[in-house]
Tab-separated table of C-alpha atoms in Angstrom:
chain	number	residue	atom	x	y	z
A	1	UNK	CA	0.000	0.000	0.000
A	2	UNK	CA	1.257	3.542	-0.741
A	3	UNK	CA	-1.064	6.073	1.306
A	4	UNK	CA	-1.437	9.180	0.283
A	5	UNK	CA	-3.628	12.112	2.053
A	6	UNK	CA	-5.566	14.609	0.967
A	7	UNK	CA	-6.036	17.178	3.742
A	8	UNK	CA	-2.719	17.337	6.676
A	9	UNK	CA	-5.089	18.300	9.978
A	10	UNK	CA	-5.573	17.116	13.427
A	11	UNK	CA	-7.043	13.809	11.995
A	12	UNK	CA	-4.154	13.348	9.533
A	13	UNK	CA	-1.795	13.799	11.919
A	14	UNK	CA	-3.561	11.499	14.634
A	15	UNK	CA	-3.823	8.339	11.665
A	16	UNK	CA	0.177	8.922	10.785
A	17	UNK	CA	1.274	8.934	13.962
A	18	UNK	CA	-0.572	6.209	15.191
A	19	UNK	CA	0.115	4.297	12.071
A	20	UNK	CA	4.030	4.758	12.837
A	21	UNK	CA	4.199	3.871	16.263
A	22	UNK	CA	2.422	0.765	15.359
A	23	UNK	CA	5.062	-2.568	15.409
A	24	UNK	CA	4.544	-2.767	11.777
A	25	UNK	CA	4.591	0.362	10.983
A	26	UNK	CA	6.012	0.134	6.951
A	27	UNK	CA	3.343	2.055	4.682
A	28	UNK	CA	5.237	4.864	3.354
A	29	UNK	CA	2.819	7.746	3.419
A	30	UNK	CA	2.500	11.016	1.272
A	31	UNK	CA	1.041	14.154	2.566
A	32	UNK	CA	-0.569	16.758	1.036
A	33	UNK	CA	1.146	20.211	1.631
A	34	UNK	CA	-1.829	22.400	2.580
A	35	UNK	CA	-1.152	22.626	5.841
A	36	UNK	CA	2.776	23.079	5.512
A	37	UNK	CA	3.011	23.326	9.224
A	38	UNK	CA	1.649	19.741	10.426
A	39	UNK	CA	2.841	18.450	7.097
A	40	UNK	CA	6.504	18.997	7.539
A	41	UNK	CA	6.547	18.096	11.119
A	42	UNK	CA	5.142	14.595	10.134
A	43	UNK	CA	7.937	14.026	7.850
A	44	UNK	CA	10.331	15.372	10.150
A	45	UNK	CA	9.395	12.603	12.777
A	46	UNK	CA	9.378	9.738	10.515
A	47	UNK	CA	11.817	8.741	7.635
A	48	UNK	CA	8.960	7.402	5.075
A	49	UNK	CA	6.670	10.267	5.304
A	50	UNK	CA	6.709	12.617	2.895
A	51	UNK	CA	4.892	16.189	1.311
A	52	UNK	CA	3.953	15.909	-2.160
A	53	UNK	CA	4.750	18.961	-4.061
A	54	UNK	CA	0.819	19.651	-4.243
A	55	UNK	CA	-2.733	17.407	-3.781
A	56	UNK	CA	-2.048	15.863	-8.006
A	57	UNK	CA	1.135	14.433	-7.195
A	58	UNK	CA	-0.346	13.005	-4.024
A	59	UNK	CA	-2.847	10.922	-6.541
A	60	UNK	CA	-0.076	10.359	-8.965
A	61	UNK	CA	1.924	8.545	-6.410
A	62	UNK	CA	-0.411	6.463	-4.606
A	63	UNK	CA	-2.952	3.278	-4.796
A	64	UNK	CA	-5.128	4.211	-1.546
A	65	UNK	CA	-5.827	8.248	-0.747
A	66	UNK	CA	-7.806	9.279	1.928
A	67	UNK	CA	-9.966	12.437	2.263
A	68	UNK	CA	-9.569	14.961	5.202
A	69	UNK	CA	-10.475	17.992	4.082
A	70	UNK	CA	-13.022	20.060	5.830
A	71	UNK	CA	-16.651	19.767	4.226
A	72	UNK	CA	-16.934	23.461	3.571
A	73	UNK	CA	-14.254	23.172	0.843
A	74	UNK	CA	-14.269	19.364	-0.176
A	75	UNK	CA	-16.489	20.194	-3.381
A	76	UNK	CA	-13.726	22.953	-4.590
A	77	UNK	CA	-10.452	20.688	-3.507
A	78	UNK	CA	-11.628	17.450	-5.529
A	79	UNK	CA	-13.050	19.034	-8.296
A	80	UNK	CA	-9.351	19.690	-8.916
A	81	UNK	CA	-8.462	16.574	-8.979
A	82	UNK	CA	-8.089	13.723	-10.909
A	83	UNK	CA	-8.534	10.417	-9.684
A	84	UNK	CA	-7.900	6.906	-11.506
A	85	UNK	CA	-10.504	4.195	-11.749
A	86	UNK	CA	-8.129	1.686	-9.482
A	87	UNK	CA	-7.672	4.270	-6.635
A	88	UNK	CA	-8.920	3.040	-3.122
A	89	UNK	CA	-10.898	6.374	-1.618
A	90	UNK	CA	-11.089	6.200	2.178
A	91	UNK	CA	-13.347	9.794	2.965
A	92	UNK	CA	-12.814	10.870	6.371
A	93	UNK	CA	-15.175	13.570	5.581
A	94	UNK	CA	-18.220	12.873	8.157
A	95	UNK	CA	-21.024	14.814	6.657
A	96	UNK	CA	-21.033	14.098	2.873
A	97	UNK	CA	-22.289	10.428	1.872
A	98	UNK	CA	-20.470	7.913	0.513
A	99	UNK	CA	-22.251	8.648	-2.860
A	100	UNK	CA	-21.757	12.382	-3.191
A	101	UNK	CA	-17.787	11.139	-2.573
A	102	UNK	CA	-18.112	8.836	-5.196
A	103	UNK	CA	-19.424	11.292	-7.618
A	104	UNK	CA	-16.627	14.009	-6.878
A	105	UNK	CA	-13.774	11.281	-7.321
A	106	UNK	CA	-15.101	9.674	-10.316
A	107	UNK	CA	-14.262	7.355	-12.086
A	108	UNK	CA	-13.006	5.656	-8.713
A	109	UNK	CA	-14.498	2.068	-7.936
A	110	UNK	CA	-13.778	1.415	-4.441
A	111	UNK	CA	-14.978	4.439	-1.720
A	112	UNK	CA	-15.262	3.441	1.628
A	113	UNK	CA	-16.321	6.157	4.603
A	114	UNK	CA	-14.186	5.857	7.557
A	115	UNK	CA	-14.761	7.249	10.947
A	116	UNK	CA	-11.512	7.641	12.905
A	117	UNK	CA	-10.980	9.577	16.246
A	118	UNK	CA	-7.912	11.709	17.119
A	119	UNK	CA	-7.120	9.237	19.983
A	120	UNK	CA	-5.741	6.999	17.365
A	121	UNK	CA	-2.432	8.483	17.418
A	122	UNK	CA	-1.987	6.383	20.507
A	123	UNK	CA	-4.299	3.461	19.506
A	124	UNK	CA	-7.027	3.912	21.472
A	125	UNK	CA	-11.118	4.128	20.807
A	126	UNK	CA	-12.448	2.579	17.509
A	127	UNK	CA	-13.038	3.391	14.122
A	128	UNK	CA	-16.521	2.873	12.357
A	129	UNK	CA	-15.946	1.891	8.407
A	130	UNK	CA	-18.694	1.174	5.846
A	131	UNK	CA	-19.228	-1.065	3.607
A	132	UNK	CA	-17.222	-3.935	5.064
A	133	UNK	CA	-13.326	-3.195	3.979
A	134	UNK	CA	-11.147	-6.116	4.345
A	135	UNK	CA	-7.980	-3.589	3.931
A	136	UNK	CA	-9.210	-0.705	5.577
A	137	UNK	CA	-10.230	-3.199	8.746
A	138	UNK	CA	-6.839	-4.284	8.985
A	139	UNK	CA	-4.900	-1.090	8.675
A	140	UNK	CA	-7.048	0.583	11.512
A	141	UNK	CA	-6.938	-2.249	13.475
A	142	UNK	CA	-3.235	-1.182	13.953
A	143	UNK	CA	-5.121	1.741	15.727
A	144	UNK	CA	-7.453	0.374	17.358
A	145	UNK	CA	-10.896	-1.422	17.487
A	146	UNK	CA	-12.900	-1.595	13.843
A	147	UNK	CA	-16.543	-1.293	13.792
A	148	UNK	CA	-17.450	-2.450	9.991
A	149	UNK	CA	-21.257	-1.912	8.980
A	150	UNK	CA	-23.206	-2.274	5.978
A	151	UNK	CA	-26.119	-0.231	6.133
A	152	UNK	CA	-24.641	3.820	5.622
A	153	UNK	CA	-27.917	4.726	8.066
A	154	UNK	CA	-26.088	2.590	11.435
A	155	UNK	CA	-22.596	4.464	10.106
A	156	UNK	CA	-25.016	7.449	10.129
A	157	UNK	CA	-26.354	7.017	13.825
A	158	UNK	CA	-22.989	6.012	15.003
A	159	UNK	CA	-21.398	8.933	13.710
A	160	UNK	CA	-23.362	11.288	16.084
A	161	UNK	CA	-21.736	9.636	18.696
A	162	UNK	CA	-18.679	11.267	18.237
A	163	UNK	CA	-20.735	14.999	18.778
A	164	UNK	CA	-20.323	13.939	22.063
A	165	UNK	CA	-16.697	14.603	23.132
A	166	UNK	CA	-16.493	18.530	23.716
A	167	UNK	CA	-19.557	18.114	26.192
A	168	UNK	CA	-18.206	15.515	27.768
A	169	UNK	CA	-15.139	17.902	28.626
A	170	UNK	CA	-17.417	20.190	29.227
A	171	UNK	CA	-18.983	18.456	32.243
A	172	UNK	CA	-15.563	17.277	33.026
A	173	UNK	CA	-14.409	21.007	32.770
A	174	UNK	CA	-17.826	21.751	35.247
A	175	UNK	CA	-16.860	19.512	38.042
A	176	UNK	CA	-13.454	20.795	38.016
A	177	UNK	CA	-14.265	24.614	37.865
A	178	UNK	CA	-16.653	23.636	40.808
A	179	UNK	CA	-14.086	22.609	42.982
A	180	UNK	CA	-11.797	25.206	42.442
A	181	UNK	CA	-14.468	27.454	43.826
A	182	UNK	CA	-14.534	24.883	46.819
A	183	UNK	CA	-11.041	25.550	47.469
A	184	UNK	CA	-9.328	22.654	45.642
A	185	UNK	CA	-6.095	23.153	44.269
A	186	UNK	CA	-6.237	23.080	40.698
A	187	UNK	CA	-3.694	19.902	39.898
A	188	UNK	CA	-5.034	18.524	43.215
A	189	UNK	CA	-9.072	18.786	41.355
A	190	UNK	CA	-7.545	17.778	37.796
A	191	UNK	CA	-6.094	14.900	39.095
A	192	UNK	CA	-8.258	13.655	41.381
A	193	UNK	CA	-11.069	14.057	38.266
A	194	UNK	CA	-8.798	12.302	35.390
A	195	UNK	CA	-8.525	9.045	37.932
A	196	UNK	CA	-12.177	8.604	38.812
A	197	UNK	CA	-13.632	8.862	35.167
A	198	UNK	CA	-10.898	7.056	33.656
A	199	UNK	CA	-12.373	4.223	36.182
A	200	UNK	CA	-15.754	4.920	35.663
A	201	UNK	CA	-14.981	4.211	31.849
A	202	UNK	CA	-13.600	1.198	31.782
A	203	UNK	CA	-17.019	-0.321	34.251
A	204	UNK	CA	-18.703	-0.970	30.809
A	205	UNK	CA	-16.023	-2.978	29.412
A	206	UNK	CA	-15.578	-4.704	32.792
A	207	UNK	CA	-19.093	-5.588	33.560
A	208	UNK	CA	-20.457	-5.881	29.742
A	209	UNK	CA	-23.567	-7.849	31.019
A	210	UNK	CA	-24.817	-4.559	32.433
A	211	UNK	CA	-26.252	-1.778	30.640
A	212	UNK	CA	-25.496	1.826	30.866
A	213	UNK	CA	-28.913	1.854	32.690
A	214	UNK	CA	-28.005	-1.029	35.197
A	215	UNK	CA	-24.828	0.946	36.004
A	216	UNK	CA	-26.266	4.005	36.625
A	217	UNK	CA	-28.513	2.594	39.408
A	218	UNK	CA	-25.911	0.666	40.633
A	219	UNK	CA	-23.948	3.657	41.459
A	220	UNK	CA	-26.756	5.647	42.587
A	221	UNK	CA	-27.627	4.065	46.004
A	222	UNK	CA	-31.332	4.928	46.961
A	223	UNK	CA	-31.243	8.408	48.795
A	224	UNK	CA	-27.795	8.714	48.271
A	225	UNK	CA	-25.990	12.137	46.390
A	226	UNK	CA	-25.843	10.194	43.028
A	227	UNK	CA	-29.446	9.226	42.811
A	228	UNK	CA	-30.135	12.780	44.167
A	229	UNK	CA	-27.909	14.760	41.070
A	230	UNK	CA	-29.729	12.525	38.378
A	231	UNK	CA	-32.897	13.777	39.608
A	232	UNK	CA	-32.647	17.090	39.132
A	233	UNK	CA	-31.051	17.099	36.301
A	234	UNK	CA	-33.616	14.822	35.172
A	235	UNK	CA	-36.775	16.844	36.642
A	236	UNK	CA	-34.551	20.037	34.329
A	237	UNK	CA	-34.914	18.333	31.345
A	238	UNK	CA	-31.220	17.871	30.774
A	239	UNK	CA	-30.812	14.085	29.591
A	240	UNK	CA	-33.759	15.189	26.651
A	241	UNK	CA	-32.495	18.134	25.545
A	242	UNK	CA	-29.444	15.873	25.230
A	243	UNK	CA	-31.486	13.358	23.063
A	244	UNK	CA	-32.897	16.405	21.199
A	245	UNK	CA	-29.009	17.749	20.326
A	246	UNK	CA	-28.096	14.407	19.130
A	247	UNK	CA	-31.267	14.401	16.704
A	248	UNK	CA	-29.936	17.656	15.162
A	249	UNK	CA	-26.698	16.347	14.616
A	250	UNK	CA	-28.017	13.056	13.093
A	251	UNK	CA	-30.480	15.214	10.626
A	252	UNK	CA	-26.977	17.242	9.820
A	253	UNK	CA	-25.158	14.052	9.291
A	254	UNK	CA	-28.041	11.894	7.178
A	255	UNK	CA	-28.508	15.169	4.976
A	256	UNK	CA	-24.575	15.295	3.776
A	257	UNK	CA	-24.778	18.365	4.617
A	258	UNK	CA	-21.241	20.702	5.373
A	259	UNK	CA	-21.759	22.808	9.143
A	260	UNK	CA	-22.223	26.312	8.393
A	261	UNK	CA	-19.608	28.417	8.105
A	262	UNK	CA	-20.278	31.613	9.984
A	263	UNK	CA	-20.931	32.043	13.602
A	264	UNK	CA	-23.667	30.407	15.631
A	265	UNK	CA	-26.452	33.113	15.669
């Protein structure tokens, strides 16, 4: 395999280096020079990674390209392009479908959609592929775990799960600004924060004959402070404004459309 990217971001960056500190670790890779900064630190680091001298010469030089280009300008960059019927496309891009892909990189056969996280680049979490890709299963799974599905509306739903992270810092972020207030030193609250969730998410993989549900009640003893939090924030709504955040972000996704470009209103 010669892998070649379109796009040198955060995601890039997370797939190479994972991909290199793997034990086989042998694909040479060619980036694309658009971001000349995270580009030319990548081939600084490793020996067989290298910046093509533009995206053409990244096609030109490789069998399997993958897409990582931001949504708002992935119609403009491919257009560009020209693609060969044998390349393998892997599009990174979340919210345009597999088929709108396939149109903008005809005459391409194979197009897979892969879902990677940035915690690859030290093989952890999963990645979500669709269809089925023997090749693309095995070169993730130097990463970590592989989810392959067939239907594009599970890849869909499974996609919105990944909305998730930045609130989930967020709460993180809550607790810990909390108690600072209380007078907790700040290292002393990070730390002490970082140990107990890291815990708290490895329970499911430790006790997978119990639902999310099942653990929740375990750890909230009747009348005790757990039970007492998920109340209220319960009897406020929270958990289905939640739901109703994730349905948003589904419609986004299952419409292919690109997030707006301008500032919330």
């Amino acid at each position: 395999m010669k892998l070649g990217f379109i796009g040198t971001g955060a995601l890039t960056s997370a797939i190479v280096t994972g991909l290199k500190s793997a034990a086989d670790n042998s694909v040479p890779v060619l980036l694309s020079p658009r971001n000349e900064e995270v580009a030319a630190s990548l081939a600084l680091r490793y020996p067989d990674v290298r910046v093509a001298a533009d995206n053409q010469a990244v096609l030109d030089s490789c069998d399997t390209v993958m897409l990582a280009v931001r949504p708002q300008i992935a119609h403009e960059v491919l257009a560009e392009l020209r693609f060969r019927r044998d390349h393998h496309v892997v599009s990174l891009i979340a919210t345009l479908s597999r088929e709108e892909i396939a149109g903008l990189v005809a005459p391409v056969e194979q197009v897979t959609k892969a879902l990677p996280m940035p915690m690859i680049a030290h093989r952890q979490g999963a990645t979500i592929i669709c269809p089925p890709d023997r090749r693309m299963a095995a070169l993730f799974g130097r990463l970590g775990k592989v989810i392959e599905v067939e239907d594009p509306s599970e890849f869909d739903a499974l996609s919105v799960v990944t909305a998730t992270f930045a609130s989930y810092f967020k709460y993180l972020d809550t607790i810990h600004g909390w108690l600072k207030q209380h007078g907790v030193a700040n290292a002393r609250a990070h730390d002490y924060i970082a140990t107990i969730f890291k815990a708290l998410a490895n329970a499911p993989e430790t006790t997978p004959d119990m639902g999310f549900m099942d653990l929740a009640q375990d750890y909230a003893t009747r009348g005790g402070i757990n039970e007492q939090v998920v109340r209220e924030l319960t009897a406020r709504n929270v958990f289905d404004a939640f739901a109703e955040s994730l349905d948003g972000v589904h419609r986004r996704i299952a419409a292919g459309a690109a997030p707006p470009t301008g500032p919330p209103s």
